[in-house]
Amino acid sequence: MAQTPSIAEEKTSSAVSSSKSITLRIARFNPQKDSDTSFMEFKVPVEKWTTVLEAILDVKKHFDHSVAVRYSCRQATCGSCGMVINGKPRLACFTKISELNSDTVTVEPMHNFPIIRDLAVRFDRLFNSHHKVKPYLIRDDTDVSSDTKEILQSPEELEQFIQFSNCIKCGLCNSACPTMATDSSFVGPQALAQAYRYVADSRDKGKDNRLKIIDESHGIWRCHFAGSCSQVCPKGVDPAMGIQLLRGYMLGFRS
Amino acid sequence: MNPHDEHKEGIGGMANPGRYGIERIAYWLMRLTGLGLLGYFIAHIYETSNILRGQVGWDEFLDLTQTTEGHLFLTLVIGMCVFHTVNGIRVMLGHGGIGVGKPARPDYPYLPASQNSQHKIGIYSAIVLAAIAMVYGMAVMFGE
Ligand code: HEM
Ligand code: SF4
Ligand code: FES
């Protein structure tokens, strides 16, 4: 009969040389049958470099495969693994357990997103808001038709928006936002930062159109510049900056 | 409705000032002082409307502010006024895109330029000025 392997028997780096273990508390909730969230605790061996995602995958592999978690790239690129780690929204694959300075690590689903199960949340609204601000270049001509030239852009013009194009749509900013905490119709920092990304692009001609889209009652004016979005963004997008610069256009301080 | 449907963090999360630095505390104080001032403003209209009751009615109501509780209440109003005004100027500048940093190529560890020292100094100034005004107000009121 096949034996169930324990973590210690496996020839993984974490099992062989691990000097430390932490308690990983995972929020469990299935909206189909549970009335409330419960927490399951696991002792997990960790190294200096162990990420929260690796610890969760360890639990899935050795203790309980039913833990629902979404991930893909494991390198802060796909934007799938956002969750609340020790009280703050972070990417599980980009957060080392050692940097949390705690023997207990609690993981919960991101706030302000409906829960699918456990740590996995629905992204419908984030993607809808993202689409709403028209996240593409708007112009009459195109550089792919044969008789038009390449649409040139100087390095300085590129600097105006390149930071905002780093967004991986992880939703951490929307999870940290105090407006989002009470207003689920708010367009949110992610989409507003993307509106700025295209408005600030010298090749784009859709500025007036986009400004009109976000100039509504659950639009840009609900931002109070608390800055929490920028503090949790793992890619340096700084949505709060984009939103205030965007508002600068709308108030006539910028053109 | 099942609170998990939206899984919104709610008013508790909105008001929790602990996790996101001094900027989130400023946001929270700004809301609180705004509502506090609105409450005071309404009370103030009621208070001054006592003039319609003539000299005696006016003096009677004004005596309320000459108590220890009245002095402490007015000290709080002074603090709220100063913080709300100074931080309000900072927020208005920020909302206009002033002092929020310039877009640049982000580099690890990705410190957000909008959460810069200019704005932090603005927030601490608002708090310190409010504290100074409160101490001065108390010195005047309790020193009488
Ligand atoms: C010169 C003095 C003032 C300045 C510069 C100022 C500035 C501001 C600013 C910029 C905001 C928006 C803050 C944000 O977006 O989060 C605000 C909010 C507010 N202010 Fe003032 N304000 C002043 C005086 C007053 C007074 C006298 C009252 C009361 C009668 C008041 C009541 C409010 C209220 C209720 C809010 C909304 C709070 C919230 O929901 O966040 N303000 N103020
Ligand atoms: S702006 Fe930052 S935190 Fe928000 S979705 Fe994009 S990468 Fe994530
Ligand atoms: S797994 Fe892709 S961002 Fe974390």
XYZ file of C-alpha atoms and ligand atoms in Angstrom:
454
model
C 0.000 0.000 0.000
C 1.275 3.424 -0.872
C 2.261 5.505 2.075
C 1.114 9.081 2.467
C 4.302 11.129 2.419
C 4.849 13.616 5.183
C 6.646 16.865 4.537
C 9.745 15.603 6.374
C 10.186 12.555 4.123
C 10.227 14.591 0.958
C 13.482 15.765 -0.512
C 12.370 19.375 -0.689
C 14.665 22.139 0.395
C 12.166 23.337 2.957
C 11.910 19.936 4.605
C 15.607 19.117 4.647
C 17.060 22.297 6.112
C 14.113 24.065 7.634
C 14.976 25.590 10.956
C 11.703 27.296 11.664
C 8.019 26.706 11.347
C 5.073 29.046 11.544
C 1.353 28.666 12.030
C -0.561 29.363 8.851
C -4.189 30.302 9.488
C -6.320 29.955 6.402
C -9.815 31.433 6.118
C -12.304 28.816 4.930
C -15.651 29.833 3.539
C -17.907 28.232 0.981
C -20.857 30.519 0.202
C -22.861 27.488 -0.999
C -22.953 25.838 2.394
C -21.216 27.861 5.132
C -22.886 30.647 7.041
C -19.630 32.130 8.266
C -15.877 32.094 7.807
C -13.863 29.662 9.905
C -10.083 29.403 10.229
C -7.960 26.291 9.836
C -4.479 26.210 11.332
C -1.451 24.411 9.955
C 2.167 24.191 11.092
C 4.314 24.850 8.060
C 8.132 24.718 7.819
C 9.573 27.908 6.368
C 12.878 29.224 5.117
C 14.046 32.784 4.717
C 12.804 32.738 1.147
C 9.498 30.878 1.588
C 6.595 32.887 0.206
C 3.071 32.864 1.580
C 1.897 31.191 -1.637
C 4.455 28.408 -1.201
C 3.258 27.853 2.360
C -0.361 27.618 1.162
C 0.641 25.183 -1.582
C 2.499 23.123 1.040
C -0.758 22.864 2.973
C -2.661 21.908 -0.180
C -0.101 19.246 -0.994
C 0.316 17.677 2.411
C -2.710 18.446 4.544
C -5.816 19.630 2.758
C -6.115 19.809 -0.983
C -9.520 21.456 -0.822
C -8.147 24.905 0.093
C -9.248 27.177 -2.768
C -6.558 29.590 -3.934
C -5.964 31.225 -7.297
C -2.426 31.569 -8.624
C -0.489 31.115 -11.808
C 2.827 32.866 -12.442
C 4.307 32.791 -8.907
C 6.303 35.901 -9.824
C 4.038 38.933 -9.326
C 3.087 39.080 -12.980
C -0.319 37.493 -13.486
C -2.145 39.281 -10.673
C -4.025 36.176 -9.485
C -2.848 35.643 -5.923
C -3.984 38.810 -4.137
C -5.236 38.138 -0.613
C -5.280 39.716 2.822
C -2.118 38.603 4.614
C -1.861 39.544 8.290
C -4.492 42.216 7.802
C -3.193 43.858 4.627
C -3.834 43.108 0.964
C -0.701 41.645 -0.661
C 0.332 39.217 -3.381
C 0.933 35.797 -1.800
C 3.698 34.995 -4.284
C 5.467 38.300 -3.665
C 5.315 38.236 0.128
C 7.999 36.340 1.979
C 6.957 34.944 5.334
C 10.221 36.185 6.849
C 9.332 39.801 6.026
C 6.108 39.554 8.035
C 8.056 39.134 11.305
C 5.376 36.948 12.817
C 5.056 33.323 13.900
C 1.438 33.339 12.838
C 0.435 34.175 9.312
C -3.264 34.672 8.637
C -4.538 34.594 5.081
C -8.022 35.784 4.125
C -9.768 36.592 0.863
C -9.436 40.175 -0.396
C -12.049 42.593 0.886
C -14.446 44.336 -1.484
C -14.564 41.321 -3.816
C -17.268 38.621 -3.579
C -15.862 35.304 -2.319
C -15.970 32.270 -4.599
C -14.485 29.978 -1.985
C -11.798 30.343 0.714
C -9.125 32.636 -0.743
C -10.493 32.882 -4.283
C -12.587 35.955 -5.110
C -14.589 37.136 -8.108
C -13.003 39.719 -10.393
C -16.065 40.532 -12.551
C -16.511 44.025 -11.215
C -12.837 44.925 -11.436
C -12.679 43.794 -15.050
C -15.947 45.554 -15.905
C -14.699 48.826 -14.432
C -11.408 48.355 -16.256
C -13.258 47.932 -19.577
C -15.490 50.869 -18.810
C -12.638 53.393 -18.961
C -11.695 52.144 -22.477
C -8.233 50.760 -21.777
C -6.921 51.055 -25.337
C -5.700 53.814 -27.649
C -8.533 55.774 -29.203
C -7.766 57.504 -32.497
C -9.135 57.727 -36.016
C -6.083 56.475 -37.873
C -4.003 53.388 -37.150
C -0.373 52.415 -37.570
C -1.171 49.016 -38.960
C -2.796 50.195 -42.184
C -0.228 50.208 -44.978
C -0.091 53.883 -45.876
C 0.213 55.392 -42.404
C 3.497 55.840 -40.591
C 4.444 54.475 -37.210
C 2.977 56.603 -34.445
C 6.079 58.065 -32.890
C 6.553 58.809 -29.242
C 9.508 60.415 -27.451
C 11.054 58.850 -24.323
C 9.698 61.824 -22.338
C 6.182 61.144 -23.601
C 6.593 57.491 -22.655
C 7.601 58.468 -19.096
C 4.206 60.133 -18.635
C 2.321 56.831 -18.540
C 4.748 53.873 -18.429
C 4.414 53.558 -14.652
C 0.652 53.090 -14.956
C 0.969 50.431 -17.652
C 2.659 48.203 -15.037
C -0.753 47.331 -13.590
C -1.338 43.564 -13.362
C -5.016 43.863 -12.334
C -4.448 42.106 -9.036
C -7.067 44.251 -7.284
C -5.025 44.902 -4.124
C -5.661 48.635 -4.542
C -9.439 48.147 -4.694
C -9.223 45.941 -1.614
C -7.348 48.612 0.404
C -9.484 51.565 -0.758
C -11.648 53.114 1.996
C -14.276 54.236 -0.514
C -14.555 50.731 -1.956
C -15.096 49.501 1.626
C -18.597 50.971 1.656
C -19.437 51.750 -1.994
C -19.385 48.773 -4.330
C -20.408 50.937 -7.309
C -17.252 53.064 -7.042
C -15.212 52.713 -10.224
C -12.117 52.147 -8.038
C -8.405 52.997 -8.064
C -7.452 50.262 -10.536
C -9.716 51.532 -13.322
C -9.047 55.205 -12.550
C -5.292 54.623 -12.779
C -5.859 52.989 -16.169
C -7.991 55.924 -17.302
C -4.976 58.103 -16.519
C -2.617 55.708 -18.285
C -4.443 56.291 -21.590
C -5.277 59.962 -21.067
C -1.556 60.647 -20.491
C -0.497 58.727 -23.615
C 0.506 61.187 -26.352
C -0.846 58.799 -29.019
C -4.313 58.720 -27.520
C -7.150 60.995 -28.637
C -9.854 59.714 -26.287
C -9.258 62.040 -23.348
C -12.596 63.911 -23.393
C -14.489 60.665 -23.832
C -12.748 59.010 -20.880
C -13.010 62.020 -18.577
C -16.755 62.024 -19.211
C -17.002 58.328 -18.254
C -15.366 58.825 -14.853
C -17.166 62.131 -14.155
C -20.214 60.532 -12.540
C -21.608 60.057 -9.065
C -19.667 56.841 -8.336
C -16.700 58.029 -10.364
C -13.493 59.894 -9.652
C -14.969 62.390 -7.163
C -15.423 59.609 -4.581
C -11.647 59.444 -4.175
C -10.493 61.217 -0.996
C -6.772 60.756 -1.640
C -6.253 58.458 1.360
C -3.437 56.831 -0.624
C -3.927 53.277 0.685
C -4.162 51.972 -2.912
C -0.654 53.212 -3.639
C 0.711 51.777 -0.411
C -0.372 48.233 -1.289
C 0.284 48.237 -5.056
C 2.988 45.617 -5.704
C 4.025 47.108 -9.061
C 4.661 50.757 -8.223
C 1.663 51.926 -10.233
C 0.744 54.531 -7.583
C -2.959 54.793 -8.500
C -3.424 57.710 -6.076
C -1.009 59.792 -8.121
C -2.776 58.937 -11.377
C -6.179 59.788 -9.906
C -5.071 63.205 -8.596
C -3.346 64.040 -11.900
C -6.517 63.001 -13.721
C -8.564 65.222 -11.434
C -6.065 67.992 -12.215
C -7.196 67.779 -15.878
C -10.844 67.842 -14.871
C -10.446 70.841 -12.563
C -8.492 72.735 -15.211
C -5.100 72.709 -13.447
C -3.653 70.646 -16.308
C -4.366 70.507 -20.008
C -28.382 40.052 2.488
C -25.505 37.767 3.299
C -22.605 40.065 4.178
C -20.319 37.780 2.217
C -22.116 38.504 -1.053
C -20.111 41.649 -1.593
C -17.546 40.980 1.105
C -17.114 44.736 1.501
C -14.811 45.748 4.302
C -17.536 48.065 5.628
C -17.418 51.133 7.821
C -15.134 49.367 10.311
C -12.524 48.806 7.617
C -12.985 52.279 6.176
C -12.462 53.862 9.581
C -9.663 51.541 10.790
C -6.723 53.950 10.714
C -4.071 51.453 11.756
C -2.772 49.815 8.622
C -2.006 52.336 5.927
C 0.181 55.003 7.475
C -0.366 58.604 8.437
C -2.188 59.349 5.156
C -5.049 57.057 6.112
C -5.156 58.600 9.612
C -5.409 62.043 7.977
C -8.253 60.775 5.788
C -10.054 59.517 8.859
C -9.474 62.700 10.909
C -10.609 64.802 7.936
C -13.937 62.984 7.792
C -14.399 63.029 11.548
C -13.555 66.739 11.897
C -15.730 67.564 8.852
C -18.718 65.886 10.473
C -17.805 67.381 13.862
C -17.681 70.866 12.362
C -20.979 70.312 10.576
C -22.514 69.327 13.928
C -20.960 72.375 15.570
C -22.171 74.630 12.719
C -25.776 73.512 13.181
C -25.495 73.906 16.964
C -23.919 77.300 16.395
C -26.881 78.506 14.304
C -29.187 77.339 17.069
C -27.016 79.040 19.687
C -26.889 82.397 17.893
C -30.615 82.244 17.184
C -31.029 82.776 20.940
C -30.433 86.470 20.254
C -34.124 86.510 19.293
C -34.912 85.866 22.947
C -33.261 89.160 23.803
C -30.322 90.003 26.063
C -31.352 87.660 28.885
C -31.851 84.627 26.676
C -28.552 85.285 24.919
C -26.613 85.630 28.162
C -28.292 82.549 29.580
C -27.189 80.388 26.676
C -23.714 81.872 26.548
C -23.211 80.896 30.188
C -23.185 77.282 29.031
C -19.828 77.904 27.380
C -18.396 79.381 30.579
C -18.321 75.987 32.319
C -15.408 73.518 32.353
C -17.316 71.252 29.966
C -18.040 74.232 27.729
C -14.363 75.159 27.648
C -13.312 71.603 26.806
C -15.945 71.449 24.075
C -14.738 74.696 22.543
C -11.129 73.466 22.764
C -12.164 70.454 20.719
C -13.897 72.724 18.197
C -10.736 74.827 17.888
C -8.669 71.679 17.242
C -11.147 70.365 14.683
C -11.241 73.741 12.916
C -7.472 74.072 12.636
C -6.843 70.479 11.572
C -9.689 70.508 9.048
C -8.569 73.808 7.506
C -4.830 73.051 7.269
C -5.325 69.470 6.106
C -8.134 70.685 3.807
C -5.690 72.965 2.014
C -3.282 70.028 1.614
C -6.048 67.773 0.309
C -7.275 70.419 -2.135
C -3.759 70.882 -3.512
C -3.416 67.096 -3.821
C -6.799 66.790 -5.524
C -5.601 69.330 -8.077
C -2.585 67.140 -8.799
C -0.176 69.426 -6.924
C 2.654 67.856 -4.915
C 1.674 64.289 -5.776
C 4.938 63.496 -7.556
C 5.801 62.979 -11.210
C 5.229 59.798 -13.203
C 8.477 57.865 -13.666
C 9.714 54.362 -14.371
C 8.961 52.447 -11.177
C 11.816 50.631 -9.524
C 11.840 48.126 -6.680
C 10.855 48.585 -3.820
C 8.267 50.739 -5.602
C 7.829 53.500 -3.046
C 4.782 55.465 -4.217
C 5.732 59.050 -5.077
C 2.284 60.348 -4.134
C 2.862 59.325 -0.508
C 5.762 61.760 -0.272
C 7.310 63.807 2.510
C 5.634 67.056 1.372
C 2.225 65.592 2.085
C 3.421 63.890 5.269
C 4.788 67.241 6.502
C 1.427 68.798 5.607
C -0.401 66.231 7.731
C 1.949 66.522 10.716
C 1.757 70.329 10.474
C -2.036 70.151 10.604
C -1.858 67.983 13.728
C 0.804 70.112 15.457
C -0.941 73.409 14.615
C -4.231 72.005 15.895
C -2.520 70.974 19.137
C -0.901 74.412 19.561
C -4.231 76.150 18.912
C -5.945 73.909 21.453
C -3.321 74.626 24.118
C -3.560 78.355 23.409
C -7.349 78.206 23.513
C -7.275 76.395 26.843
C -4.777 78.892 28.249
C -7.103 81.769 27.303
C -10.329 80.122 28.439
C -9.122 78.549 31.672
C -6.820 81.488 32.406
C -9.708 83.906 32.733
C -11.505 76.926 5.493
C -11.965 75.894 6.039
C -12.213 74.563 5.355
C -11.492 73.905 4.400
C -10.186 74.339 3.733
C -12.190 72.665 4.128
C -11.778 71.693 3.212
C -12.388 70.496 3.035
C -12.002 69.497 2.078
C -10.864 69.634 1.089
C -12.824 68.446 2.222
C -12.796 67.145 1.415
C -11.919 66.145 2.086
C -11.853 64.854 1.343
O -11.941 64.820 0.117
O -11.678 63.835 2.005
C -13.757 68.747 3.273
C -14.745 67.891 3.715
C -15.737 68.248 4.605
N -15.836 69.448 5.272
Fe -14.556 70.998 5.129
N -13.296 72.595 4.913
C -13.362 73.739 5.674
C -14.329 74.100 6.598
C -15.421 73.320 6.927
C -16.484 73.716 7.833
C -16.573 75.059 8.538
C -17.347 72.662 7.895
C -18.630 72.530 8.706
C -19.583 73.360 8.659
C -16.831 71.614 7.061
C -17.436 70.390 6.876
C -16.971 69.392 6.058
C -17.606 68.107 5.902
C -18.882 67.624 6.578
C -16.828 67.390 4.994
C -17.088 65.965 4.465
C -16.323 64.979 5.282
C -16.296 63.636 4.617
O -17.360 63.057 4.395
O -15.203 63.155 4.330
N -15.668 72.045 6.479
N -13.469 70.007 3.761
S -2.842 49.425 -9.658
Fe -1.384 48.075 -8.558
S -2.610 47.199 -6.876
Fe -4.076 48.028 -8.365
S -4.625 46.302 -9.699
Fe -2.907 47.396 -10.699
S -1.038 46.360 -9.970
Fe -2.711 45.709 -8.606
S 0.801 34.011 -8.742
Fe 0.864 35.513 -10.368
S 0.912 37.368 -9.215
Fe 1.095 35.882 -7.639
